[in-house]
Amino acid sequence: MKIIGILLIIIGIIGIVLTVLLPEALGYAGLIAGATAILTGVVFLASCSYRATNYCQRRNNDCGC
């Protein structure tokens, strides 16, 4: 999940940069798609860290996401 979140953030940033540089090729919908990808990536990263720490506190395991 952490890798997916990081990839989504990277893809979102690349999408926004390409939309700003080439608006005629991608249209301005790329800004919305890039922002959505970044927000989804942040949610993936946040859920991964929250779930791992919550699970580890209950089970006393040394786990990571």
PDB file of C-alpha atoms in Angstrom:
ATOM      1  CA  MET A   1       0.000   0.000   0.000  1.00  0.00           C
ATOM      2  CA  LYS A   2       2.866   2.337   0.757  1.00  0.00           C
ATOM      3  CA  ILE A   3       4.361   1.793  -2.701  1.00  0.00           C
ATOM      4  CA  ILE A   4       1.001   2.414  -4.362  1.00  0.00           C
ATOM      5  CA  GLY A   5       0.593   5.645  -2.400  1.00  0.00           C
ATOM      6  CA  ILE A   6       4.038   6.898  -3.372  1.00  0.00           C
ATOM      7  CA  LEU A   7       3.449   5.998  -7.029  1.00  0.00           C
ATOM      8  CA  LEU A   8       0.118   7.837  -7.025  1.00  0.00           C
ATOM      9  CA  ILE A   9       1.737  10.955  -5.608  1.00  0.00           C
ATOM     10  CA  ILE A  10       4.489  10.831  -8.231  1.00  0.00           C
ATOM     11  CA  ILE A  11       2.006  10.274 -11.063  1.00  0.00           C
ATOM     12  CA  GLY A  12      -0.134  13.136  -9.779  1.00  0.00           C
ATOM     13  CA  ILE A  13       2.801  15.536  -9.698  1.00  0.00           C
ATOM     14  CA  ILE A  14       3.909  14.495 -13.190  1.00  0.00           C
ATOM     15  CA  GLY A  15       0.341  14.899 -14.470  1.00  0.00           C
ATOM     16  CA  ILE A  16       0.035  18.402 -13.046  1.00  0.00           C
ATOM     17  CA  VAL A  17       3.421  19.463 -14.419  1.00  0.00           C
ATOM     18  CA  LEU A  18       2.596  18.115 -17.885  1.00  0.00           C
ATOM     19  CA  THR A  19      -0.799  19.818 -17.824  1.00  0.00           C
ATOM     20  CA  VAL A  20       0.769  23.151 -16.938  1.00  0.00           C
ATOM     21  CA  LEU A  21       3.457  22.786 -19.606  1.00  0.00           C
ATOM     22  CA  LEU A  22       1.221  21.344 -22.350  1.00  0.00           C
ATOM     23  CA  PRO A  23      -2.395  22.410 -21.754  1.00  0.00           C
ATOM     24  CA  GLU A  24      -3.304  21.961 -25.422  1.00  0.00           C
ATOM     25  CA  ALA A  25      -2.248  18.289 -25.361  1.00  0.00           C
ATOM     26  CA  LEU A  26      -3.868  17.172 -22.145  1.00  0.00           C
ATOM     27  CA  GLY A  27      -6.461  19.832 -21.406  1.00  0.00           C
ATOM     28  CA  TYR A  28      -7.066  21.285 -17.997  1.00  0.00           C
ATOM     29  CA  ALA A  29      -8.735  18.123 -16.742  1.00  0.00           C
ATOM     30  CA  GLY A  30      -5.196  16.914 -16.031  1.00  0.00           C
ATOM     31  CA  LEU A  31      -5.077  19.296 -13.070  1.00  0.00           C
ATOM     32  CA  ILE A  32      -8.104  17.639 -11.543  1.00  0.00           C
ATOM     33  CA  ALA A  33      -6.761  14.164 -12.290  1.00  0.00           C
ATOM     34  CA  GLY A  34      -3.357  15.071 -10.828  1.00  0.00           C
ATOM     35  CA  ALA A  35      -4.866  16.512  -7.669  1.00  0.00           C
ATOM     36  CA  THR A  36      -7.067  13.441  -7.294  1.00  0.00           C
ATOM     37  CA  ALA A  37      -4.079  11.121  -7.693  1.00  0.00           C
ATOM     38  CA  ILE A  38      -2.102  13.068  -5.088  1.00  0.00           C
ATOM     39  CA  LEU A  39      -4.963  13.019  -2.589  1.00  0.00           C
ATOM     40  CA  THR A  40      -5.533   9.304  -3.150  1.00  0.00           C
ATOM     41  CA  GLY A  41      -1.832   8.659  -2.610  1.00  0.00           C
ATOM     42  CA  VAL A  42      -1.896  10.604   0.642  1.00  0.00           C
ATOM     43  CA  VAL A  43      -4.894   8.581   1.827  1.00  0.00           C
ATOM     44  CA  PHE A  44      -3.105   5.326   0.954  1.00  0.00           C
ATOM     45  CA  LEU A  45      -0.028   6.397   2.915  1.00  0.00           C
ATOM     46  CA  ALA A  46      -2.081   7.579   5.883  1.00  0.00           C
ATOM     47  CA  SER A  47      -4.194   4.426   6.041  1.00  0.00           C
ATOM     48  CA  CYS A  48      -1.105   2.261   5.817  1.00  0.00           C
ATOM     49  CA  SER A  49       0.630   3.923   8.738  1.00  0.00           C
ATOM     50  CA  TYR A  50      -2.539   4.148  10.854  1.00  0.00           C
ATOM     51  CA  ARG A  51      -3.474   0.509  10.304  1.00  0.00           C
ATOM     52  CA  ALA A  52       0.043  -0.754  10.995  1.00  0.00           C
ATOM     53  CA  THR A  53       0.446   1.164  14.249  1.00  0.00           C
ATOM     54  CA  ASN A  54      -3.053   0.305  15.415  1.00  0.00           C
ATOM     55  CA  TYR A  55      -2.526  -3.396  14.686  1.00  0.00           C
ATOM     56  CA  CYS A  56       0.903  -3.434  16.328  1.00  0.00           C
ATOM     57  CA  GLN A  57      -0.417  -1.814  19.497  1.00  0.00           C
ATOM     58  CA  ARG A  58      -3.095  -4.471  19.873  1.00  0.00           C
ATOM     59  CA  ARG A  59      -0.922  -7.488  19.041  1.00  0.00           C
ATOM     60  CA  ASN A  60       2.457  -6.270  20.329  1.00  0.00           C
ATOM     61  CA  ASN A  61       4.089  -7.304  17.055  1.00  0.00           C
ATOM     62  CA  ASP A  62       6.904  -5.560  15.282  1.00  0.00           C
ATOM     63  CA  CYS A  63       5.245  -4.868  11.955  1.00  0.00           C
ATOM     64  CA  GLY A  64       5.434  -2.282   9.237  1.00  0.00           C
ATOM     65  CA  CYS A  65       3.405  -1.550   6.222  1.00  0.00           C
TER      66      CYS A  65
END
